[in-house]
Tab-separated table of C-alpha atoms in Angstrom:
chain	number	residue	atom	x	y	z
S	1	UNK	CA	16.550	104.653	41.757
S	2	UNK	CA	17.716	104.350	38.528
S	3	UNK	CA	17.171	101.254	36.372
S	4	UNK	CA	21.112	99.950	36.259
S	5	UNK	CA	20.759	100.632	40.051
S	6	UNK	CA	17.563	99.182	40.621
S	7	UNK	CA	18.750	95.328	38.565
S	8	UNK	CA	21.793	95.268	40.687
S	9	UNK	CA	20.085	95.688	43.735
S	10	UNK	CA	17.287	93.211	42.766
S	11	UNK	CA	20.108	90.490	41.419
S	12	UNK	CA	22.118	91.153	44.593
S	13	UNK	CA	19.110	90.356	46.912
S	14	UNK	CA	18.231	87.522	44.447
S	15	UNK	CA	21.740	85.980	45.340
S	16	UNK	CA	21.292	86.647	49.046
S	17	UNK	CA	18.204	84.755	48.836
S	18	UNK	CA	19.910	81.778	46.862
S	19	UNK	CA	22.526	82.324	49.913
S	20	UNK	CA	20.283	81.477	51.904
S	21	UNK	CA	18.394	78.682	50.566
S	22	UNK	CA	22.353	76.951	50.178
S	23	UNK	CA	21.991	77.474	54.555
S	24	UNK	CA	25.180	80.550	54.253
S	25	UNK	CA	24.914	82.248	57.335
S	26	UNK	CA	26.364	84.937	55.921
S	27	UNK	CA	23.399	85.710	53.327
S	28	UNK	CA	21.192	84.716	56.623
S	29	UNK	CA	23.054	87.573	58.202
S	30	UNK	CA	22.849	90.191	55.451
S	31	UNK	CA	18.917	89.215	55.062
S	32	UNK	CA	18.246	89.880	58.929
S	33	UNK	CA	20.269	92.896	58.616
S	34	UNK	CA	18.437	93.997	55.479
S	35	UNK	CA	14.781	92.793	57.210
S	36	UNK	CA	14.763	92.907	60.871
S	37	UNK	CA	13.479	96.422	62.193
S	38	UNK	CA	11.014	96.610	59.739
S	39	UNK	CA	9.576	93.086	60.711
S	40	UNK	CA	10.195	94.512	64.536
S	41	UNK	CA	8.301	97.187	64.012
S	42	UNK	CA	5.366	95.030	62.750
S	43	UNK	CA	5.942	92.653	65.337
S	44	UNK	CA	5.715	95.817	68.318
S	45	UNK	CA	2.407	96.984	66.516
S	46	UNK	CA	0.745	93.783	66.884
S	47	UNK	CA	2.000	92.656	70.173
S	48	UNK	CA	2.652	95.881	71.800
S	49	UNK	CA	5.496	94.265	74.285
S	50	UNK	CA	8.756	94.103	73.405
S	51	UNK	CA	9.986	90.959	74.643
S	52	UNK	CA	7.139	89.627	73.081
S	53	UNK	CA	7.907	90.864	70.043
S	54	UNK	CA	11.325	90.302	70.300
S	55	UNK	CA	10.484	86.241	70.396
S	56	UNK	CA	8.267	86.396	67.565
S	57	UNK	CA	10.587	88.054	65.648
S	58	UNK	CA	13.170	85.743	65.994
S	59	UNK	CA	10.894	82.776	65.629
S	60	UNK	CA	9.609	84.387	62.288
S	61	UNK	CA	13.517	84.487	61.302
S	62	UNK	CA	14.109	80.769	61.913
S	63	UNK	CA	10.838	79.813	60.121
S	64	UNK	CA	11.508	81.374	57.414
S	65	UNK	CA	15.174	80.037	56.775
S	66	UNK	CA	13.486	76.596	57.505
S	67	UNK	CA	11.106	77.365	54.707
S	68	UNK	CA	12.744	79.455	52.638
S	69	UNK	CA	12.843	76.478	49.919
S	70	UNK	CA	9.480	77.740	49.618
S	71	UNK	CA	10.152	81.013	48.578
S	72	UNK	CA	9.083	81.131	45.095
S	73	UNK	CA	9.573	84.551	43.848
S	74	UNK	CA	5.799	85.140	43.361
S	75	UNK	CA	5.976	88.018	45.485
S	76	UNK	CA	8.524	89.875	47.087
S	77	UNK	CA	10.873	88.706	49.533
S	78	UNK	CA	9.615	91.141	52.022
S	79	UNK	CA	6.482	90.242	51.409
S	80	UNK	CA	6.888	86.867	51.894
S	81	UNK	CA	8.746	87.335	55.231
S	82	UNK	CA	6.261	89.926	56.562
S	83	UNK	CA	3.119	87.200	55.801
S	84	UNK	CA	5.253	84.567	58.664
S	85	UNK	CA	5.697	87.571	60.638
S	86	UNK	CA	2.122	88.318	60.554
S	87	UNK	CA	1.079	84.671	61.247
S	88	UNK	CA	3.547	84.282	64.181
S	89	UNK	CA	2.467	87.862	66.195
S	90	UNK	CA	-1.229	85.919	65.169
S	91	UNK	CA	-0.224	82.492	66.916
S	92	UNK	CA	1.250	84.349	69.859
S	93	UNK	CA	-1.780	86.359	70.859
S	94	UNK	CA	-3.998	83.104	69.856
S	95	UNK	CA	-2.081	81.447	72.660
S	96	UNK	CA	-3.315	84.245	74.731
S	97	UNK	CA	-6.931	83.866	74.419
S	98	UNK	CA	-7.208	87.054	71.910
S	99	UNK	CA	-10.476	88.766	72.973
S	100	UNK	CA	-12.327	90.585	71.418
S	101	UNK	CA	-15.568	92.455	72.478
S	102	UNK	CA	-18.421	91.781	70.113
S	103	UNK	CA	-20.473	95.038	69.245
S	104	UNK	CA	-23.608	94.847	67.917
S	105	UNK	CA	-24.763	95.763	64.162
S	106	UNK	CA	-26.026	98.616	65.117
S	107	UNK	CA	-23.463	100.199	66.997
S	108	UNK	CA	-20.860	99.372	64.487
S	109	UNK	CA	-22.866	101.425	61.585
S	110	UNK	CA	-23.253	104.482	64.206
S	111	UNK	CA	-19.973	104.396	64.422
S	112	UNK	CA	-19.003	104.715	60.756
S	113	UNK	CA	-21.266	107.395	60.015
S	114	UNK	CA	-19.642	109.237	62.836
S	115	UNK	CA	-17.708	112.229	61.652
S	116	UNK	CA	-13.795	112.508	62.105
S	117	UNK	CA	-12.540	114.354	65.072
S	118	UNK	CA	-11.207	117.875	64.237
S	119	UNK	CA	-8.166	117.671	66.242
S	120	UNK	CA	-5.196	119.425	65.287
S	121	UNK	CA	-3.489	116.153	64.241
S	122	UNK	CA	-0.457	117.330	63.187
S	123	UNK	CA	0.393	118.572	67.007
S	124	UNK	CA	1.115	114.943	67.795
S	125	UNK	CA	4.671	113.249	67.456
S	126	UNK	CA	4.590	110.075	65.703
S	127	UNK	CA	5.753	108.427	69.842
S	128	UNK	CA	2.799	109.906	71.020
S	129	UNK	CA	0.686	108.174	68.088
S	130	UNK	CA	2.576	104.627	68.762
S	131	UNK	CA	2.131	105.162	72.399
S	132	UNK	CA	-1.901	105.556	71.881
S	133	UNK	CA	-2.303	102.295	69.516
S	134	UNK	CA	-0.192	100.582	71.949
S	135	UNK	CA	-2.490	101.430	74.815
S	136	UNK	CA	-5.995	100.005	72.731
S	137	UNK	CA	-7.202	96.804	74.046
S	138	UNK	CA	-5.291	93.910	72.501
S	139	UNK	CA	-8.389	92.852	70.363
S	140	UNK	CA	-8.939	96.508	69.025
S	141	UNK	CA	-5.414	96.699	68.490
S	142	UNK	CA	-4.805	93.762	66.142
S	143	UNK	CA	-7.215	95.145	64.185
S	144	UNK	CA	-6.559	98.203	63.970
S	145	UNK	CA	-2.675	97.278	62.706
S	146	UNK	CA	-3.683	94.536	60.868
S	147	UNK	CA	-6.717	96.880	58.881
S	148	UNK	CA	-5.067	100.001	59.071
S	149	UNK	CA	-1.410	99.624	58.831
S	150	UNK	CA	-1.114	96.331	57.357
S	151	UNK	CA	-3.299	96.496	54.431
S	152	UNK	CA	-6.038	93.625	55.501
S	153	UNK	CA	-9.575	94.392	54.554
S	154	UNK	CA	-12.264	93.468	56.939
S	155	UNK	CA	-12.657	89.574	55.396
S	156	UNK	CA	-9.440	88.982	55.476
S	157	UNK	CA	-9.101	89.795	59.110
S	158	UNK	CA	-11.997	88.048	59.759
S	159	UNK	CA	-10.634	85.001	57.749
S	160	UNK	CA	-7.186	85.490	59.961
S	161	UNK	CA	-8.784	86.179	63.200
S	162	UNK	CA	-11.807	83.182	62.873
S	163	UNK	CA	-14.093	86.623	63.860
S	164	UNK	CA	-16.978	87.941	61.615
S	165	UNK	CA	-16.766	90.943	59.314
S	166	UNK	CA	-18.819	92.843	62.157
S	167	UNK	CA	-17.162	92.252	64.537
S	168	UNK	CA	-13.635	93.427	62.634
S	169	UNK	CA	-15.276	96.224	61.708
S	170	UNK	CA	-16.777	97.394	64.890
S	171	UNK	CA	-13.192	96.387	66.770
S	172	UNK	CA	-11.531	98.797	64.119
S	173	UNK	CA	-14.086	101.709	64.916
S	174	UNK	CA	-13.378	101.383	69.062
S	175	UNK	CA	-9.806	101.581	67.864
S	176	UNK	CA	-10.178	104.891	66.299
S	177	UNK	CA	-12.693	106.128	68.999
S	178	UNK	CA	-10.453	105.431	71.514
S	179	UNK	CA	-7.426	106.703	69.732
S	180	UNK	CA	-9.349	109.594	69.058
S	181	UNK	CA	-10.082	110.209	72.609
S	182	UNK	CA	-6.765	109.699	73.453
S	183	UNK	CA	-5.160	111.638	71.640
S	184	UNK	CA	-7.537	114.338	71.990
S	185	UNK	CA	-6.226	114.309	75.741
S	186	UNK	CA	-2.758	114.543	74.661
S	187	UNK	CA	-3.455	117.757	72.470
S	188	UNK	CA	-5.116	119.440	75.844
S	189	UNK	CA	-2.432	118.602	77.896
């Protein structure tokens, strides 16, 4: 994108956001438009039910108009909005009792010094992928997207989660054992 481009687009989504903090349900609209599959799509990967994602979603929207007075520009918008999104899929699965199934030391070190699979990856459509991570254990899982896909490191998710670093850790390594064995079924099949 080109500079010229690029400040029109930024001062354009800078009025949307002004739209928005004035309550126009227009510049609400145009945001959601502009905001909600990729905040689905995180919502799906945490959750891994729709209609449960489809709720948090749309609480995320109306907490974020509520509070979008506190938008300060220190970040990006998206940014901003993906952090609530993050914290409601959180409170939803902390409402179910997240569990998560704590590995020893030990077993979490073996299984970081274990060597990647050498399964012809690239055989594997990205549904086939989704379908896997949706399948971990809801514990694994949230780690796994939150580590993996999301960009936490192990303290943070252990700050988020009220886990220990361990126990992130080891979580994220069942993920990707797991993953690895299934998806090492869907190659052979």
């Amino acid at each position: 994108m080109n500079k010229a481009l690029s400040t029109t687009y930024v001062h354009i989504h800078q009025d949307l956001i002004e739209g928005c903090k004035r309550g126009e349900r227009l510049a609400q609209n145009k945001v959601y438009k502009l905001y909600n599959r990729a905040m689905f799509n995180i919502c799906m990967r945490m959750l891994g039910d729709e209609a449960a994602a489809e709720d948090a979603l749309q609480e995320s929207f109306v907490n974020a108009f509520r509070k979008i007075h506190s938008f300060e520009g220190r970040s990006t918008f998206g940014a901003w909005l993906k952090r609530i999104v993050i914290n409601k899929c959180l409170s939803q699965i902390n409402k179910r009792k997240l569990y998560t199934e704590p590995l020893n030391d030990n077993l979490a070190a073996h299984q970081q010094e274990e060597e990647e699979s050498d399964s012809p990856i690239g055989q594997l459509t990205s549904e086939t992928i989704h379908s896997a991570i949706q399948k971990l254990p809801e514990g694994c899982r949230v780690i796994f997207t939150l580590y993996l896909l999301e960009g936490y490191d192990h303290q943070e998710i252990a700050d988020i989660l009220g886990v220990t670093v361990s126990t992130s850790k080891s979580q994220y390594h069942r993920a990707k054992k797991l993953l690895r064995q299934h998806l090492s079924t869907q190659i052979v099949n």
